[in-house]
CSV table of C-alpha atoms in Angstrom, one decimal:
chain,number,residue,atom,x,y,z
A,1,MET,CA,0.0,0.0,0.0
A,2,ARG,CA,1.4,3.3,-1.0
A,3,GLU,CA,1.7,6.1,1.6
A,4,GLY,CA,0.6,9.6,0.6
A,5,GLY,CA,3.2,11.9,-1.1
A,6,SER,CA,4.6,14.0,1.7
A,7,ALA,CA,4.3,11.6,4.7
A,8,GLN,CA,6.8,8.9,5.2
A,9,PRO,CA,6.0,6.2,7.7
A,10,LEU,CA,8.6,5.6,10.3
A,11,ALA,CA,9.8,2.0,11.0
A,12,PRO,CA,6.6,0.1,11.5
A,13,THR,CA,5.3,0.9,15.0
A,14,PRO,CA,5.0,-2.3,17.0
A,15,ARG,CA,1.6,-1.2,18.2
A,16,ARG,CA,-0.2,-0.8,14.9
A,17,PRO,CA,-3.6,-2.5,15.4
A,18,PRO,CA,-4.8,-5.3,13.1
A,19,PRO,CA,-7.1,-4.1,10.3
A,20,ALA,CA,-10.5,-4.3,11.9
A,21,PRO,CA,-9.9,-3.6,15.6
A,22,ARG,CA,-13.0,-3.5,17.7
A,23,SER,CA,-11.1,-4.0,20.9
A,24,PRO,CA,-8.2,-2.1,22.4
A,25,CYS,CA,-5.9,-5.1,22.7
A,26,CYS,CA,-2.4,-4.0,22.0
A,27,GLY,CA,-0.9,-7.4,22.4
A,28,CYS,CA,0.8,-6.5,25.7
A,29,CYS,CA,-1.8,-8.5,27.7
A,30,CYS,CA,-2.3,-11.3,25.1
A,31,SER,CA,-1.7,-14.5,26.9
A,32,GLN,CA,-2.2,-16.8,24.0
A,33,ASP,CA,0.6,-17.6,21.6
A,34,VAL,CA,-1.6,-17.3,18.7
A,35,GLY,CA,-2.2,-13.6,19.3
A,36,ARG,CA,1.5,-13.0,19.8
A,37,GLU,CA,2.3,-14.8,16.6
A,38,ARG,CA,0.1,-12.4,14.7
A,39,LYS,CA,1.7,-9.4,16.4
A,40,LEU,CA,5.2,-10.5,15.5
A,41,ARG,CA,4.2,-11.0,11.9
A,42,THR,CA,2.9,-7.5,11.5
A,43,ARG,CA,6.3,-6.1,12.3
A,44,ASP,CA,7.4,-6.9,8.7
A,45,GLY,CA,4.6,-4.9,7.1
A,46,ARG,CA,1.0,-5.2,6.4
A,47,LYS,CA,1.1,-8.0,3.8
A,48,THR,CA,2.3,-10.6,6.2
A,49,LEU,CA,-0.7,-10.1,8.5
A,50,ARG,CA,-2.9,-12.0,6.2
A,51,ARG,CA,-0.3,-14.7,5.8
A,52,GLY,CA,-0.1,-14.9,9.5
A,53,ALA,CA,-3.8,-15.4,10.0
A,54,GLY,CA,-3.9,-18.1,7.4
A,55,ALA,CA,-0.9,-19.9,8.7
A,56,VAL,CA,-2.3,-20.7,12.1
A,57,THR,CA,-2.8,-24.4,12.1
A,58,SER,CA,-3.4,-25.1,15.7
A,59,LEU,CA,-7.0,-24.0,15.5
A,60,PRO,CA,-9.9,-25.3,13.4
A,61,PRO,CA,-10.3,-23.4,10.1
A,62,SER,CA,-13.3,-21.4,11.2
A,63,ASP,CA,-11.0,-19.5,13.7
A,64,ALA,CA,-8.6,-18.3,11.1
A,65,THR,CA,-10.8,-15.3,10.4
A,66,THR,CA,-11.0,-12.1,12.4
A,67,SER,CA,-12.6,-13.9,15.4
A,68,LEU,CA,-9.0,-14.6,16.5
A,69,PRO,CA,-8.3,-11.2,18.1
A,70,ARG,CA,-11.0,-12.0,20.6
A,71,ALA,CA,-9.2,-15.2,21.6
A,72,GLY,CA,-6.1,-13.2,22.2
A,73,GLY,CA,-7.3,-11.5,25.4
A,74,ALA,CA,-9.4,-8.9,23.6
A,75,MET,CA,-11.9,-8.5,26.4
A,76,ALA,CA,-10.7,-5.5,28.3
A,77,ILE,CA,-11.2,-3.5,31.4
A,78,PHE,CA,-10.4,0.1,30.6
A,79,SER,CA,-10.3,1.9,33.9
A,80,VAL,CA,-11.2,1.8,37.6
A,81,TYR,CA,-12.3,4.8,39.7
A,82,VAL,CA,-12.9,4.9,43.4
A,83,VAL,CA,-15.1,7.8,44.6
A,84,ASN,CA,-15.4,8.6,48.3
A,85,LYS,CA,-18.6,9.6,50.2
A,86,ALA,CA,-18.3,13.3,49.3
A,87,GLY,CA,-17.9,12.6,45.6
A,88,GLY,CA,-14.1,13.1,45.5
A,89,LEU,CA,-12.0,10.8,43.4
A,90,ILE,CA,-9.6,8.9,45.7
A,91,TYR,CA,-8.2,6.4,43.2
A,92,GLN,CA,-7.9,6.0,39.5
A,93,LEU,CA,-6.3,3.4,37.3
A,94,ASP,CA,-6.1,3.3,33.5
A,95,HIS,CA,-5.7,-0.3,32.4
A,96,TYR,CA,-6.0,-0.1,28.7
A,97,ALA,CA,-3.3,0.7,26.2
A,98,PRO,CA,-4.0,3.5,23.9
A,99,ARG,CA,-4.6,2.1,20.5
A,100,SER,CA,-5.1,4.9,18.2
A,101,ASP,CA,-1.9,6.9,18.4
A,102,THR,CA,-0.2,7.5,15.1
A,103,GLU,CA,3.2,9.0,14.6
A,104,LYS,CA,4.3,10.3,11.3
A,105,THR,CA,7.0,12.4,9.8
A,106,PHE,CA,5.9,15.4,7.9
A,107,SER,CA,7.6,17.9,5.6
A,108,TYR,CA,6.6,21.4,5.0
A,109,PRO,CA,3.8,22.4,4.4
A,110,LEU,CA,1.7,20.4,6.7
A,111,ASP,CA,-1.4,19.0,4.9
A,112,LEU,CA,-3.4,18.8,8.1
A,113,VAL,CA,-5.4,21.7,9.4
A,114,LEU,CA,-4.7,22.2,13.1
A,115,ARG,CA,-6.5,24.5,15.5
A,116,PRO,CA,-6.4,25.1,19.2
A,117,ARG,CA,-9.2,23.8,21.2
A,118,ASP,CA,-9.5,23.9,25.0
A,119,GLU,CA,-5.9,23.4,26.1
A,120,ARG,CA,-4.8,21.4,23.2
A,121,VAL,CA,-4.0,21.5,19.5
A,122,VAL,CA,-6.4,19.3,17.5
A,123,VAL,CA,-6.8,18.2,13.9
A,124,ALA,CA,-9.6,20.2,12.4
A,125,PHE,CA,-9.4,18.9,8.8
A,126,GLY,CA,-7.4,16.6,6.7
A,127,GLN,CA,-8.1,13.2,8.1
A,128,ARG,CA,-5.8,10.5,6.7
A,129,ASP,CA,-3.8,7.5,7.6
A,130,GLY,CA,-5.1,6.9,11.0
A,131,ILE,CA,-5.0,10.6,12.0
A,132,ARG,CA,-8.6,11.5,12.6
A,133,VAL,CA,-10.4,14.8,13.1
A,134,GLY,CA,-10.4,15.5,16.8
A,135,HIS,CA,-7.1,13.8,17.5
A,136,ALA,CA,-4.8,16.0,19.5
A,137,VAL,CA,-1.1,16.6,19.0
A,138,LEU,CA,0.5,14.4,21.6
A,139,ALA,CA,4.2,14.7,20.9
A,140,ILE,CA,6.5,16.5,18.5
A,141,ASN,CA,9.8,14.8,17.6
A,142,GLY,CA,9.3,12.4,20.4
A,143,ALA,CA,8.9,15.0,23.2
A,144,GLU,CA,5.4,15.2,24.7
A,145,VAL,CA,3.7,18.5,24.2
A,146,ASN,CA,2.4,20.4,27.2
A,147,GLY,CA,-1.1,21.6,26.2
A,148,ARG,CA,-0.5,24.1,23.5
A,149,LEU,CA,3.2,24.4,24.0
A,150,THR,CA,6.0,22.1,23.0
A,151,ALA,CA,8.3,20.5,25.5
A,152,ASP,CA,10.6,23.5,25.1
A,153,GLY,CA,7.9,26.0,25.8
A,154,LYS,CA,7.3,27.2,22.3
A,155,ASP,CA,3.8,27.5,20.9
A,156,VAL,CA,2.9,24.4,18.8
A,157,LEU,CA,1.2,26.2,16.0
A,158,GLU,CA,4.0,28.7,15.6
A,159,PHE,CA,6.5,25.9,15.6
A,160,LEU,CA,4.7,24.1,12.9
A,161,SER,CA,4.3,27.1,10.7
A,162,ASN,CA,8.0,27.7,10.5
A,163,PRO,CA,9.5,25.7,7.5
A,164,ALA,CA,12.9,25.6,9.3
A,165,ASN,CA,11.6,23.1,11.8
A,166,TYR,CA,10.7,20.5,9.2
A,167,PRO,CA,10.9,17.5,8.7
A,168,VAL,CA,9.1,17.0,11.9
A,169,SER,CA,7.6,13.9,13.5
A,170,ILE,CA,4.3,14.4,15.2
A,171,ARG,CA,2.3,11.9,17.2
A,172,PHE,CA,-1.5,12.3,17.1
A,173,GLY,CA,-4.0,10.5,19.1
A,174,ARG,CA,-7.0,10.8,21.3
A,175,HIS,CA,-6.1,12.9,24.2
A,176,ARG,CA,-5.9,11.3,27.6
A,177,LEU,CA,-7.9,12.8,30.4
A,178,SER,CA,-5.8,14.9,32.8
A,179,SER,CA,-6.2,14.2,36.5
A,180,ASN,CA,-8.2,17.4,37.0
A,181,GLU,CA,-10.6,16.3,34.3
A,182,LYS,CA,-10.9,12.9,36.0
A,183,LEU,CA,-11.6,14.6,39.3
A,184,MET,CA,-14.3,16.7,37.8
A,185,LEU,CA,-15.9,13.8,35.9
A,186,ALA,CA,-15.9,11.7,39.1
A,187,SER,CA,-17.8,14.3,41.1
A,188,MET,CA,-20.2,14.8,38.2
A,189,PHE,CA,-20.8,11.1,38.2
A,190,HIS,CA,-21.4,11.2,41.9
A,191,SER,CA,-24.2,13.7,41.4
A,192,LEU,CA,-25.6,11.8,38.5
A,193,PHE,CA,-25.6,8.6,40.4
A,194,ALA,CA,-28.1,10.2,42.9
A,195,ILE,CA,-30.4,11.2,40.0
A,196,GLY,CA,-30.8,7.5,39.2
A,197,SER,CA,-32.5,7.0,42.6
A,198,GLN,CA,-34.5,10.2,42.4
A,199,LEU,CA,-36.0,9.4,39.0
A,200,SER,CA,-37.1,6.0,40.1
A,201,PRO,CA,-40.9,5.4,40.3
A,202,GLU,CA,-40.2,2.9,43.2
A,203,VAL,CA,-39.1,3.9,46.6
A,204,GLY,CA,-35.6,3.0,47.7
A,205,SER,CA,-34.1,2.5,44.3
A,206,SER,CA,-30.4,2.3,43.9
A,207,GLY,CA,-28.4,4.9,42.0
A,208,ILE,CA,-27.0,4.3,38.5
A,209,GLU,CA,-25.6,0.8,38.3
A,210,MET,CA,-24.7,0.7,34.6
A,211,LEU,CA,-24.1,3.2,31.9
A,212,GLU,CA,-23.8,1.9,28.4
A,213,THR,CA,-22.3,3.5,25.3
A,214,ASP,CA,-21.3,1.8,22.0
A,215,THR,CA,-17.6,1.6,23.0
A,216,PHE,CA,-17.8,0.9,26.7
A,217,LYS,CA,-20.0,0.0,29.7
A,218,LEU,CA,-19.6,1.7,33.0
A,219,HIS,CA,-20.5,-0.3,36.0
A,220,CYS,CA,-20.9,1.2,39.4
A,221,PHE,CA,-21.2,-0.4,42.8
A,222,GLN,CA,-22.0,1.7,45.9
A,223,THR,CA,-21.3,0.2,49.3
A,224,LEU,CA,-23.6,0.7,52.3
A,225,THR,CA,-21.0,3.2,53.6
A,226,GLY,CA,-21.2,5.4,50.5
A,227,ILE,CA,-18.0,4.5,48.7
A,228,LYS,CA,-18.4,4.0,44.9
A,229,PHE,CA,-16.4,1.6,42.8
A,230,VAL,CA,-16.6,2.4,39.1
A,231,VAL,CA,-15.3,0.1,36.4
A,232,LEU,CA,-15.3,1.0,32.7
A,233,ALA,CA,-15.1,-2.1,30.5
A,234,ASP,CA,-15.6,-3.5,27.1
A,235,PRO,CA,-19.4,-4.0,26.5
A,236,ARG,CA,-18.9,-7.7,26.0
A,237,GLN,CA,-16.9,-8.2,29.2
A,238,ALA,CA,-18.7,-10.4,31.7
A,239,GLY,CA,-18.1,-10.9,35.4
A,240,ILE,CA,-17.9,-7.2,36.3
A,241,ASP,CA,-20.2,-7.5,39.3
A,242,ALA,CA,-17.9,-10.1,40.8
A,243,LEU,CA,-15.0,-7.9,39.9
A,244,LEU,CA,-16.6,-4.9,41.7
A,245,ARG,CA,-17.1,-7.1,44.9
A,246,LYS,CA,-13.5,-8.2,44.6
A,247,ILE,CA,-12.3,-4.6,44.3
A,248,TYR,CA,-14.3,-3.9,47.5
A,249,GLU,CA,-12.5,-6.7,49.3
A,250,ILE,CA,-9.1,-5.5,48.0
A,251,TYR,CA,-10.0,-2.0,49.2
A,252,SER,CA,-11.0,-3.3,52.7
A,253,ASP,CA,-7.8,-5.2,52.9
A,254,PHE,CA,-5.0,-3.2,51.4
A,255,ALA,CA,-6.2,0.3,51.9
A,256,LEU,CA,-8.2,0.2,55.1
A,257,LYS,CA,-6.0,-2.3,57.0
A,258,ASN,CA,-3.0,-0.1,56.3
A,259,PRO,CA,-2.9,2.0,59.5
A,260,PHE,CA,-1.2,4.9,57.6
A,261,TYR,CA,-4.0,5.3,55.2
A,262,SER,CA,-6.6,7.9,56.3
A,263,LEU,CA,-10.2,7.4,55.3
A,264,GLU,CA,-11.6,9.4,52.4
A,265,MET,CA,-8.1,10.4,51.3
A,266,PRO,CA,-6.5,9.5,48.0
A,267,ILE,CA,-5.3,5.9,48.1
A,268,ARG,CA,-1.5,5.7,47.6
A,269,CYS,CA,-0.9,2.1,48.7
A,270,GLU,CA,1.4,0.1,46.6
A,271,LEU,CA,-0.2,-3.2,47.6
A,272,PHE,CA,-3.6,-1.9,46.7
A,273,ASP,CA,-2.3,-1.1,43.2
A,274,GLN,CA,-0.6,-4.5,42.7
A,275,ASN,CA,-3.6,-6.5,43.9
A,276,LEU,CA,-6.0,-4.5,41.9
A,277,LYS,CA,-4.0,-5.0,38.7
A,278,LEU,CA,-3.9,-8.8,39.4
A,279,ALA,CA,-7.7,-8.8,39.9
A,280,LEU,CA,-8.2,-7.0,36.6
A,281,GLU,CA,-6.0,-9.4,34.8
A,282,VAL,CA,-7.9,-12.4,36.2
A,283,ALA,CA,-11.2,-10.8,35.3
A,284,GLU,CA,-10.0,-10.1,31.7
A,285,LYS,CA,-8.8,-13.6,31.2
A,286,ALA,CA,-12.1,-15.1,32.3
A,287,GLY,CA,-13.6,-13.2,29.4
A,288,PRO,CA,-17.2,-13.4,28.2
A,289,PHE,CA,-17.5,-17.0,29.5
A,290,GLY,CA,-16.4,-16.0,33.0
A,291,PRO,CA,-18.3,-16.2,36.3
A,292,GLY,CA,-21.7,-14.8,35.8
A,293,SER,CA,-22.1,-11.1,36.3
B,1,MET,CA,-7.0,-28.3,70.4
B,2,LEU,CA,-4.0,-27.2,72.5
B,3,GLY,CA,-1.3,-26.0,70.3
B,4,SER,CA,-3.4,-25.8,67.2
B,5,PRO,CA,-2.8,-22.8,65.0
B,6,ASP,CA,-6.2,-21.3,65.9
B,7,ARG,CA,-5.5,-21.5,69.6
B,8,ARG,CA,-2.1,-20.0,69.2
B,9,ASN,CA,-3.6,-17.1,67.1
B,10,SER,CA,-6.2,-16.4,69.7
B,11,GLU,CA,-3.7,-16.5,72.5
B,12,LEU,CA,-1.4,-14.1,70.6
B,13,PHE,CA,-4.5,-11.9,70.2
B,14,THR,CA,-5.2,-12.0,73.9
B,15,LEU,CA,-1.6,-11.3,74.8
B,16,THR,CA,-1.4,-8.4,72.3
B,17,TYR,CA,-4.6,-6.8,73.7
B,18,GLY,CA,-3.3,-7.3,77.2
B,19,ALA,CA,0.0,-5.6,76.4
B,20,LEU,CA,-1.9,-2.7,74.9
B,21,VAL,CA,-4.1,-2.2,77.9
B,22,THR,CA,-1.3,-2.4,80.4
B,23,GLN,CA,0.8,0.0,78.5
B,24,LEU,CA,-2.1,2.4,78.3
B,25,CYS,CA,-2.5,2.1,82.1
B,26,LYS,CA,1.1,3.0,82.6
B,27,ASP,CA,0.9,5.9,80.2
B,28,TYR,CA,-2.3,7.4,81.5
B,29,GLU,CA,-2.3,6.3,85.2
B,30,ASN,CA,-6.0,7.0,85.4
B,31,ASP,CA,-8.7,4.4,84.6
B,32,GLU,CA,-11.1,6.9,83.0
B,33,ASP,CA,-8.5,8.1,80.6
B,34,VAL,CA,-7.6,4.6,79.6
B,35,ASN,CA,-11.3,3.8,79.0
B,36,LYS,CA,-11.6,6.8,76.8
B,37,GLN,CA,-8.5,5.8,74.8
B,38,LEU,CA,-9.7,2.3,74.4
B,39,ASP,CA,-13.0,3.6,73.0
B,40,LYS,CA,-11.1,5.9,70.6
B,41,MET,CA,-8.9,3.1,69.4
B,42,GLY,CA,-11.9,0.9,69.0
B,43,TYR,CA,-13.7,3.6,67.0
B,44,ASN,CA,-10.8,3.8,64.6
B,45,ILE,CA,-10.9,0.0,64.1
B,46,GLY,CA,-14.6,0.0,63.7
B,47,VAL,CA,-14.7,2.5,60.9
B,48,ARG,CA,-12.3,0.3,58.9
B,49,LEU,CA,-13.6,-3.0,60.0
B,50,ILE,CA,-17.2,-2.3,58.7
B,51,GLU,CA,-16.0,-2.3,55.1
B,52,ASP,CA,-14.2,-5.6,55.6
B,53,PHE,CA,-17.4,-7.0,57.2
B,54,LEU,CA,-19.6,-5.7,54.4
B,55,ALA,CA,-17.3,-6.9,51.7
B,56,ARG,CA,-17.0,-10.4,53.0
B,57,SER,CA,-20.4,-11.1,54.5
B,58,ASN,CA,-22.6,-9.5,51.8
B,59,VAL,CA,-25.4,-8.5,54.2
B,60,GLY,CA,-27.7,-5.8,52.9
B,61,ARG,CA,-28.9,-2.8,54.7
B,62,CYS,CA,-30.8,-3.5,57.9
B,63,HIS,CA,-34.2,-1.9,58.1
B,64,ASP,CA,-34.6,-1.8,61.8
B,65,PHE,CA,-32.7,-2.1,65.0
B,66,ARG,CA,-33.7,-5.8,65.5
B,67,GLU,CA,-32.1,-6.8,62.2
B,68,THR,CA,-29.0,-4.9,63.2
B,69,ALA,CA,-28.9,-6.7,66.5
B,70,ASP,CA,-29.2,-10.1,64.8
B,71,VAL,CA,-26.5,-9.2,62.2
B,72,ILE,CA,-24.1,-8.0,64.9
B,73,ALA,CA,-24.5,-11.0,67.2
B,74,LYS,CA,-24.9,-13.8,64.7
B,75,ILE,CA,-22.6,-12.7,61.9
B,76,ALA,CA,-20.2,-10.1,63.0
B,77,PHE,CA,-19.2,-11.4,66.4
B,78,LYS,CA,-19.0,-14.9,64.9
B,79,MET,CA,-16.7,-13.7,62.1
B,80,TYR,CA,-14.3,-11.7,64.2
B,81,LEU,CA,-14.3,-13.2,67.6
B,82,GLY,CA,-15.7,-16.6,67.0
B,83,ILE,CA,-18.4,-16.2,69.6
B,84,THR,CA,-22.2,-15.7,69.3
B,85,PRO,CA,-23.6,-13.5,72.1
B,86,SER,CA,-27.3,-13.8,72.8
B,87,ILE,CA,-29.6,-10.8,72.4
B,88,THR,CA,-31.9,-10.0,75.4
B,89,ASN,CA,-33.5,-7.3,77.4
B,90,TRP,CA,-35.2,-5.4,74.6
B,91,SER,CA,-36.5,-2.0,75.7
B,92,PRO,CA,-40.3,-1.4,75.1
B,93,GLY,CA,-39.5,1.0,72.3
B,94,GLY,CA,-37.2,-1.4,70.5
B,95,ASP,CA,-34.3,0.9,70.6
B,96,GLU,CA,-32.1,-0.7,73.3
B,97,PHE,CA,-30.9,-4.3,73.7
B,98,SER,CA,-28.2,-6.3,75.5
B,99,LEU,CA,-25.6,-8.6,74.2
B,100,ILE,CA,-24.7,-11.3,76.6
B,101,LEU,CA,-21.3,-12.8,76.1
B,102,GLU,CA,-20.7,-16.1,77.8
B,103,ASN,CA,-17.0,-15.9,77.1
B,104,ASN,CA,-14.9,-13.1,75.9
B,105,PRO,CA,-11.7,-14.0,74.1
B,106,LEU,CA,-10.1,-10.7,75.1
B,107,VAL,CA,-10.2,-11.6,78.8
B,108,ASP,CA,-8.9,-15.2,78.7
B,109,PHE,CA,-6.4,-15.5,81.6
B,110,VAL,CA,-7.1,-11.9,82.8
B,111,GLU,CA,-7.7,-10.8,86.4
B,112,LEU,CA,-8.3,-7.2,87.3
B,113,PRO,CA,-6.3,-6.0,90.2
B,114,ASP,CA,-7.9,-3.9,93.0
B,115,ASN,CA,-6.3,-0.6,92.0
B,116,HIS,CA,-7.9,-0.8,88.5
B,117,SER,CA,-11.5,-1.3,89.7
B,118,SER,CA,-13.0,1.3,87.3
B,119,LEU,CA,-11.1,0.1,84.3
B,120,ILE,CA,-13.4,-1.3,81.5
B,121,TYR,CA,-10.9,-3.8,80.2
B,122,SER,CA,-12.8,-4.6,76.9
B,123,ASN,CA,-13.9,-1.1,76.2
B,124,LEU,CA,-12.3,-1.4,72.7
B,125,LEU,CA,-15.3,-3.5,71.7
B,126,CYS,CA,-17.6,-0.6,72.5
B,127,GLY,CA,-15.6,1.7,70.3
B,128,VAL,CA,-15.6,-0.8,67.5
B,129,LEU,CA,-19.3,-1.2,67.5
B,130,ARG,CA,-19.9,2.5,67.7
B,131,GLY,CA,-17.5,3.3,64.8
B,132,ALA,CA,-18.8,0.5,62.6
B,133,LEU,CA,-22.4,1.5,63.0
B,134,GLU,CA,-21.7,5.2,62.4
B,135,MET,CA,-20.3,4.3,59.0
B,136,VAL,CA,-23.7,2.8,58.1
B,137,GLN,CA,-25.5,5.9,59.3
B,138,MET,CA,-26.5,4.7,62.8
B,139,ALA,CA,-25.6,6.7,65.9
B,140,VAL,CA,-25.5,4.3,68.8
B,141,ASP,CA,-24.4,4.4,72.4
B,142,VAL,CA,-22.5,1.2,73.6
B,143,LYS,CA,-21.5,0.4,77.1
B,144,PHE,CA,-20.6,-2.5,79.4
B,145,VAL,CA,-23.2,-3.0,82.2
B,146,GLN,CA,-21.8,-6.3,83.5
B,147,ASP,CA,-18.3,-7.6,83.4
B,148,THR,CA,-17.0,-11.1,84.5
B,149,LEU,CA,-13.7,-9.4,85.4
B,150,LYS,CA,-15.5,-7.5,88.1
B,151,GLY,CA,-17.3,-10.5,89.5
B,152,ASP,CA,-20.5,-10.6,87.5
B,153,SER,CA,-21.7,-13.9,86.1
B,154,VAL,CA,-21.8,-12.8,82.5
B,155,THR,CA,-20.5,-9.9,80.4
B,156,GLU,CA,-23.3,-7.7,79.2
B,157,ILE,CA,-23.0,-5.0,76.6
B,158,ARG,CA,-25.9,-2.6,76.3
B,159,MET,CA,-26.6,-1.0,72.9
B,160,LYS,CA,-28.9,2.0,72.5
B,161,PHE,CA,-30.0,3.5,69.2
B,162,ILE,CA,-29.8,7.2,69.3
B,163,ARG,CA,-30.6,8.4,65.8
B,164,ARG,CA,-30.1,7.9,62.1
B,165,ILE,CA,-27.3,10.0,60.7
B,166,GLU,CA,-28.8,12.0,58.0
B,167,ASP,CA,-25.9,14.0,56.6
B,168,ASN,CA,-23.9,12.5,53.8
B,169,LEU,CA,-26.4,9.7,53.2
B,170,PRO,CA,-25.3,7.6,50.2
B,171,ALA,CA,-27.7,8.2,47.3
B,172,GLY,CA,-30.8,6.1,47.3
B,173,GLU,CA,-30.9,5.7,51.0
B,174,GLU,CA,-33.3,8.5,51.8
């Protein structure tokens, strides 16, 4: 496949997703050799991907199609939030690997139209090659940008309008939420959660337990003491209820039994982190056929 | 039974609690202060223990004080101390009851000396119950009314419901 005129691809990025990704699996959590085999093959270029899929002989022929990525640990849990009684975020973990970053080298003039939005520089027009409208500039020449400024403190748009700075390599992708944004969203969710019980025609209804979109499902569990555990996961992931109970146990063990942890404060316990990640991995491996939700 | 791991664990627990109380007595020199400290420490344990209890026992919210009493005696005490106290002496209004403990693991091998006659040795338990119930929006008053260490035949804890804590209610609990 030919690249467009002015953009040269770098050495194939090891994280380029397979052709029809519907899951964020990056291969880093794939436990099955089949999945890993496919990943290795894509390093040589796109053509071998098809060869890789066909060459899998350990599975019956019907699995040689795109159903394979699911088997490679495609079910994913994206993030975990813990919200205290007052609505403040006390813990947050992002478990997914970003899958839509694209890094390319450009020469002057840039054929994408960029404009500032909020605190970032985003693509306004000129979608191509995995760089979509709405993607933000994440890094220039390998150095992460800081909002609208480059790592050296220069304005990104000015930097990119100067032909002397080219050729330049820019990484685009969906922007990650900053911790302030996460804090805000968590308290917003805390308020929305209450609306669930207020709207209910029945007395004593719970708050919002699940929020569904086309790309993820948000599950929420509120304990009798008012702490909320929120998990964002792939819509097909099963066993999230059991996972929420497990996270509650992990919280009661590694956060609360740590005498140096004060209640309602941000959780900064190493053991809590470790055990939570273990629990997420177990839940992911169980997949859609796992213990009932 | 002798020398089994459970017995050794419970003896270590008794020893640890005893060391704690005697050190407090040395530090404070005054039984009333020691009682207050034990209650505070118990409160600190209670606010954390409640989450462990809820996470492991899966009990739902109690709708009246009788349910609460049942859960405390039959599930919580059993889970943490291995004993099941009996529930008696309900007040006419249903807001006070007594827990009768036949044996108290905290006081195995303990004798109170004469100079500590107003020490409430197991006051930690009162703090634990108070702290735990406060986290599930119940304000209660907990105190010992009989103590085998002081010569009574049984140990009796009296629990009184004061009020429901209305501020910071979790959503959906109004």
